[in-house]
Amino acid sequence: MANKPQPIAVETPEQNQTDYEQKNVHEVYEVIATHFSDTRYKPWPVVEDFLNSLKIGSLGADVGCGNGKYIGVNPKLMILGSDRDNSFDFAISIAVIHHFSSPERRLQAIKDIFKIIKPGGRILVFVWALEQTKFSKRNFEPGQQDVFVPWKLTPKKGQKEEEVNDAVYNRYYHLFKQGELDDLFRQIEGVEIETTGYDRDNHYVIASSVEGA
């Protein structure tokens, strides 16, 4: 059996960052989308608790919603994969912000999420953590925050291994240090951090848009 592909430390470009992300994030997910979706089906507890804490009838956006696995968590909410400004009561962004390749672009992405929620609205953001537990399946070089994470397609039920493309597809990730995501939120005016935490080898922040700010 071939060795499992491992993450690779990389240097991100100072220019043409959107092109870099297009090649190393968007285009990769276009290829692996079906297989990736088959592995994403169980909601994370923190996200589930957040959604279940919201008022009945709240309108929300799942920003970068992937296969949409959170849309049906609480049927008393309406969740859209949309981006209208100042229109939503809440927004979630799960495992998305770490795909932006510079601090400025990560900060702007969070600002853009706040633009789409109403004053008093709440958001939850999850990102991959640099700090991994000993039980983690993720295997990173110590201290390396910018990495290519490999994805290899596997046979579906009834499919032979030789029928599967054996190429390895590398996706760009920025691994967040403890407190790094919090610091991005603190740079945004009119935002109040409700709670921060670490869950399943990820950092997360729950914050709200301050009314009248």
mmCIF file of C-alpha atoms in Angstrom:
data_model
loop_
_atom_site.group_PDB
_atom_site.id
_atom_site.type_symbol
_atom_site.label_atom_id
_atom_site.label_comp_id
_atom_site.label_asym_id
_atom_site.label_seq_id
_atom_site.Cartn_x
_atom_site.Cartn_y
_atom_site.Cartn_z
ATOM 1 C CA MET A 1 0.000 0.000 0.000
ATOM 2 C CA ALA A 2 1.333 3.446 -0.890
ATOM 3 C CA ASN A 3 2.192 5.834 1.901
ATOM 4 C CA LYS A 4 -0.530 8.288 2.818
ATOM 5 C CA PRO A 5 0.177 11.766 1.381
ATOM 6 C CA GLN A 6 1.222 14.281 4.043
ATOM 7 C CA PRO A 7 0.667 18.052 4.367
ATOM 8 C CA ILE A 8 3.366 20.265 2.879
ATOM 9 C CA ALA A 9 4.513 23.606 4.308
ATOM 10 C CA VAL A 10 4.254 26.409 1.722
ATOM 11 C CA GLU A 11 4.965 30.102 1.312
ATOM 12 C CA THR A 12 2.003 32.208 0.244
ATOM 13 C CA PRO A 13 2.376 34.878 -2.451
ATOM 14 C CA GLU A 14 2.399 38.576 -1.638
ATOM 15 C CA GLN A 15 0.554 39.327 -4.881
ATOM 16 C CA ASN A 16 -2.082 37.603 -7.019
ATOM 17 C CA GLN A 17 -3.608 36.012 -3.935
ATOM 18 C CA THR A 18 -7.016 35.532 -5.531
ATOM 19 C CA ASP A 19 -5.387 33.573 -8.373
ATOM 20 C CA TYR A 20 -3.506 31.490 -5.815
ATOM 21 C CA GLU A 21 -6.735 30.672 -3.962
ATOM 22 C CA GLN A 22 -8.545 29.975 -7.219
ATOM 23 C CA LYS A 23 -5.937 27.376 -8.166
ATOM 24 C CA ASN A 24 -5.289 25.844 -4.747
ATOM 25 C CA VAL A 25 -8.751 25.999 -3.182
ATOM 26 C CA HIS A 26 -11.613 26.563 -5.644
ATOM 27 C CA GLU A 27 -10.341 24.410 -8.504
ATOM 28 C CA VAL A 28 -9.395 21.583 -6.147
ATOM 29 C CA TYR A 29 -12.836 21.478 -4.545
ATOM 30 C CA GLU A 30 -14.434 21.445 -7.989
ATOM 31 C CA VAL A 31 -12.624 18.162 -8.623
ATOM 32 C CA ILE A 32 -13.092 16.489 -5.227
ATOM 33 C CA ALA A 33 -16.552 17.893 -4.384
ATOM 34 C CA THR A 34 -18.545 14.663 -4.671
ATOM 35 C CA HIS A 35 -16.096 12.583 -2.638
ATOM 36 C CA PHE A 36 -15.614 15.406 -0.120
ATOM 37 C CA SER A 37 -19.377 15.722 0.372
ATOM 38 C CA ASP A 38 -19.658 11.992 1.078
ATOM 39 C CA THR A 39 -17.346 12.463 4.078
ATOM 40 C CA ARG A 40 -19.213 15.451 5.541
ATOM 41 C CA TYR A 41 -22.514 14.434 7.088
ATOM 42 C CA LYS A 42 -22.401 14.787 10.891
ATOM 43 C CA PRO A 43 -22.836 18.321 12.350
ATOM 44 C CA TRP A 44 -20.262 19.463 14.910
ATOM 45 C CA PRO A 45 -21.826 19.856 18.392
ATOM 46 C CA VAL A 46 -20.804 23.512 18.892
ATOM 47 C CA VAL A 47 -22.408 24.475 15.578
ATOM 48 C CA GLU A 48 -25.511 22.452 16.365
ATOM 49 C CA ASP A 49 -25.829 24.096 19.798
ATOM 50 C CA PHE A 50 -25.400 27.558 18.261
ATOM 51 C CA LEU A 51 -28.134 26.949 15.698
ATOM 52 C CA ASN A 52 -30.486 25.514 18.300
ATOM 53 C CA SER A 53 -29.946 28.578 20.528
ATOM 54 C CA LEU A 54 -31.392 30.970 17.935
ATOM 55 C CA LYS A 55 -34.931 32.318 17.927
ATOM 56 C CA ILE A 56 -37.556 30.444 15.955
ATOM 57 C CA GLY A 57 -37.901 31.936 12.488
ATOM 58 C CA SER A 58 -34.410 33.466 12.423
ATOM 59 C CA LEU A 59 -33.015 34.014 8.944
ATOM 60 C CA GLY A 60 -29.391 33.037 8.490
ATOM 61 C CA ALA A 61 -26.610 32.532 5.967
ATOM 62 C CA ASP A 62 -24.250 29.577 5.748
ATOM 63 C CA VAL A 63 -21.230 31.322 4.232
ATOM 64 C CA GLY A 64 -19.190 28.840 2.231
ATOM 65 C CA CYS A 65 -21.771 26.165 2.961
ATOM 66 C CA GLY A 66 -20.035 23.206 1.302
ATOM 67 C CA ASN A 67 -22.555 20.385 1.002
ATOM 68 C CA GLY A 68 -25.058 22.235 3.201
ATOM 69 C CA LYS A 69 -25.025 19.748 6.071
ATOM 70 C CA TYR A 70 -26.029 22.428 8.616
ATOM 71 C CA ILE A 71 -29.041 23.741 6.722
ATOM 72 C CA GLY A 72 -31.379 21.131 8.192
ATOM 73 C CA VAL A 73 -30.048 21.079 11.769
ATOM 74 C CA ASN A 74 -32.821 23.294 13.141
ATOM 75 C CA PRO A 75 -35.937 23.206 10.920
ATOM 76 C CA LYS A 76 -37.357 26.206 12.803
ATOM 77 C CA LEU A 77 -34.715 28.415 11.182
ATOM 78 C CA MET A 78 -34.317 29.481 7.579
ATOM 79 C CA ILE A 79 -30.722 29.169 6.396
ATOM 80 C CA LEU A 80 -29.609 30.335 2.964
ATOM 81 C CA GLY A 81 -26.344 30.074 1.069
ATOM 82 C CA SER A 82 -26.657 33.769 0.161
ATOM 83 C CA ASP A 83 -24.990 37.112 0.758
ATOM 84 C CA ARG A 84 -27.472 40.009 0.844
ATOM 85 C CA ASP A 85 -26.239 42.919 2.984
ATOM 86 C CA ASN A 86 -27.833 43.690 6.358
ATOM 87 C CA SER A 87 -30.467 41.002 5.873
ATOM 88 C CA PHE A 88 -29.712 38.108 8.208
ATOM 89 C CA ASP A 89 -30.214 37.435 11.901
ATOM 90 C CA PHE A 90 -27.179 35.170 12.012
ATOM 91 C CA ALA A 91 -24.443 33.649 9.892
ATOM 92 C CA ILE A 92 -22.147 30.661 10.191
ATOM 93 C CA SER A 93 -18.836 30.117 8.428
ATOM 94 C CA ILE A 94 -17.457 26.652 9.084
ATOM 95 C CA ALA A 95 -13.967 25.737 7.866
ATOM 96 C CA VAL A 96 -13.815 28.521 5.266
ATOM 97 C CA ILE A 97 -11.724 31.469 6.514
ATOM 98 C CA HIS A 98 -8.571 29.329 6.744
ATOM 99 C CA HIS A 99 -8.580 29.049 2.932
ATOM 100 C CA PHE A 100 -7.748 32.769 2.507
ATOM 101 C CA SER A 101 -4.036 33.247 1.939
ATOM 102 C CA SER A 102 -3.240 36.511 3.756
ATOM 103 C CA PRO A 103 -4.162 38.187 7.063
ATOM 104 C CA GLU A 104 -5.809 41.038 5.159
ATOM 105 C CA ARG A 105 -8.022 38.706 3.151
ATOM 106 C CA ARG A 106 -8.988 36.707 6.231
ATOM 107 C CA LEU A 107 -9.934 39.912 8.056
ATOM 108 C CA GLN A 108 -11.919 41.206 5.078
ATOM 109 C CA ALA A 109 -13.780 37.904 4.816
ATOM 110 C CA ILE A 110 -14.988 38.231 8.412
ATOM 111 C CA LYS A 111 -15.916 41.880 7.857
ATOM 112 C CA ASP A 112 -17.967 40.824 4.841
ATOM 113 C CA ILE A 113 -19.859 38.318 6.971
ATOM 114 C CA PHE A 114 -20.775 41.070 9.409
ATOM 115 C CA LYS A 115 -22.032 43.188 6.517
ATOM 116 C CA ILE A 116 -24.774 40.697 5.739
ATOM 117 C CA ILE A 117 -26.199 40.445 9.259
ATOM 118 C CA LYS A 118 -28.513 42.915 10.953
ATOM 119 C CA PRO A 119 -27.501 44.985 14.006
ATOM 120 C CA GLY A 120 -27.708 42.620 16.947
ATOM 121 C CA GLY A 121 -27.117 39.622 14.672
ATOM 122 C CA ARG A 122 -24.740 36.827 15.606
ATOM 123 C CA ILE A 123 -22.073 34.871 13.764
ATOM 124 C CA LEU A 124 -20.086 31.707 14.386
ATOM 125 C CA VAL A 125 -16.747 31.111 12.646
ATOM 126 C CA PHE A 126 -14.712 27.879 12.770
ATOM 127 C CA VAL A 127 -11.136 27.483 11.461
ATOM 128 C CA TRP A 128 -8.513 24.757 11.599
ATOM 129 C CA ALA A 129 -6.102 25.080 14.529
ATOM 130 C CA LEU A 130 -2.323 24.919 14.481
ATOM 131 C CA GLU A 131 -2.535 23.231 17.880
ATOM 132 C CA GLN A 132 -3.658 19.646 17.291
ATOM 133 C CA THR A 133 -4.445 17.033 19.941
ATOM 134 C CA LYS A 134 -2.639 13.704 19.970
ATOM 135 C CA PHE A 135 -5.825 12.081 18.685
ATOM 136 C CA SER A 136 -5.998 14.283 15.592
ATOM 137 C CA LYS A 137 -5.884 12.707 12.137
ATOM 138 C CA ARG A 138 -4.218 15.871 10.876
ATOM 139 C CA ASN A 139 -0.439 15.616 10.764
ATOM 140 C CA PHE A 140 1.324 18.978 10.430
ATOM 141 C CA GLU A 141 4.929 20.087 10.788
ATOM 142 C CA PRO A 142 5.319 21.914 14.128
ATOM 143 C CA GLY A 143 4.962 25.673 13.764
ATOM 144 C CA GLN A 144 4.084 25.647 10.054
ATOM 145 C CA GLN A 145 0.911 27.694 9.590
ATOM 146 C CA ASP A 146 0.600 27.772 5.791
ATOM 147 C CA VAL A 147 0.236 24.317 4.300
ATOM 148 C CA PHE A 148 -1.053 22.270 1.408
ATOM 149 C CA VAL A 149 -3.330 19.532 2.743
ATOM 150 C CA PRO A 150 -3.634 16.538 0.394
ATOM 151 C CA TRP A 151 -6.857 14.869 -0.681
ATOM 152 C CA LYS A 152 -6.838 11.492 -2.413
ATOM 153 C CA LEU A 153 -9.964 10.032 -3.948
ATOM 154 C CA THR A 154 -10.960 6.584 -2.661
ATOM 155 C CA PRO A 155 -13.105 3.906 -4.312
ATOM 156 C CA LYS A 156 -16.850 4.009 -3.773
ATOM 157 C CA LYS A 157 -18.716 0.869 -2.754
ATOM 158 C CA GLY A 158 -18.460 -1.661 -5.561
ATOM 159 C CA GLN A 159 -15.744 0.320 -7.340
ATOM 160 C CA LYS A 160 -12.285 -1.118 -7.952
ATOM 161 C CA GLU A 161 -9.250 0.826 -6.753
ATOM 162 C CA GLU A 162 -7.744 0.893 -10.247
ATOM 163 C CA GLU A 163 -10.886 2.662 -11.483
ATOM 164 C CA VAL A 164 -10.181 5.680 -9.266
ATOM 165 C CA ASN A 165 -8.006 8.608 -10.245
ATOM 166 C CA ASP A 166 -4.852 8.171 -8.137
ATOM 167 C CA ALA A 167 -3.872 11.845 -8.286
ATOM 168 C CA VAL A 168 -3.329 13.773 -5.045
ATOM 169 C CA TYR A 169 -5.088 17.148 -4.825
ATOM 170 C CA ASN A 170 -3.528 19.743 -2.531
ATOM 171 C CA ARG A 171 -5.726 22.350 -0.822
ATOM 172 C CA TYR A 172 -4.304 25.506 0.754
ATOM 173 C CA TYR A 173 -4.919 26.050 4.488
ATOM 174 C CA HIS A 174 -3.774 28.647 6.996
ATOM 175 C CA LEU A 175 -3.595 27.023 10.436
ATOM 176 C CA PHE A 176 -4.673 29.477 13.124
ATOM 177 C CA LYS A 177 -2.681 29.865 16.329
ATOM 178 C CA GLN A 178 -4.587 30.191 19.588
ATOM 179 C CA GLY A 179 -5.930 33.752 19.831
ATOM 180 C CA GLU A 180 -5.297 34.586 16.163
ATOM 181 C CA LEU A 181 -8.945 34.328 15.127
ATOM 182 C CA ASP A 182 -9.993 36.354 18.185
ATOM 183 C CA ASP A 183 -7.538 39.098 17.166
ATOM 184 C CA LEU A 184 -9.165 39.398 13.738
ATOM 185 C CA PHE A 185 -12.566 39.927 15.352
ATOM 186 C CA ARG A 186 -11.119 42.573 17.691
ATOM 187 C CA GLN A 187 -9.988 44.615 14.676
ATOM 188 C CA ILE A 188 -13.590 45.085 13.536
ATOM 189 C CA GLU A 189 -15.564 48.013 14.949
ATOM 190 C CA GLY A 190 -19.006 47.360 16.365
ATOM 191 C CA VAL A 191 -18.344 43.705 17.126
ATOM 192 C CA GLU A 192 -18.665 42.040 20.507
ATOM 193 C CA ILE A 193 -17.097 38.629 21.096
ATOM 194 C CA GLU A 194 -19.476 36.410 23.060
ATOM 195 C CA THR A 195 -17.275 33.353 23.419
ATOM 196 C CA THR A 196 -14.212 31.683 21.950
ATOM 197 C CA GLY A 197 -13.130 28.092 22.121
ATOM 198 C CA TYR A 198 -11.289 25.056 20.819
ATOM 199 C CA ASP A 199 -13.207 22.044 19.578
ATOM 200 C CA ARG A 200 -12.204 19.022 17.501
ATOM 201 C CA ASP A 201 -8.821 20.557 16.642
ATOM 202 C CA ASN A 202 -10.443 23.817 15.510
ATOM 203 C CA HIS A 203 -10.642 27.334 16.939
ATOM 204 C CA TYR A 204 -13.988 29.106 16.920
ATOM 205 C CA VAL A 205 -15.500 32.476 17.799
ATOM 206 C CA ILE A 206 -19.117 33.416 18.436
ATOM 207 C CA ALA A 207 -19.668 37.168 18.136
ATOM 208 C CA SER A 208 -22.456 39.668 17.635
ATOM 209 C CA SER A 209 -22.934 42.925 15.784
ATOM 210 C CA VAL A 210 -23.509 45.662 18.357
ATOM 211 C CA GLU A 211 -26.704 47.612 17.749
ATOM 212 C CA GLY A 212 -26.142 51.346 17.307
ATOM 213 C CA ALA A 213 -22.373 50.948 16.847
#
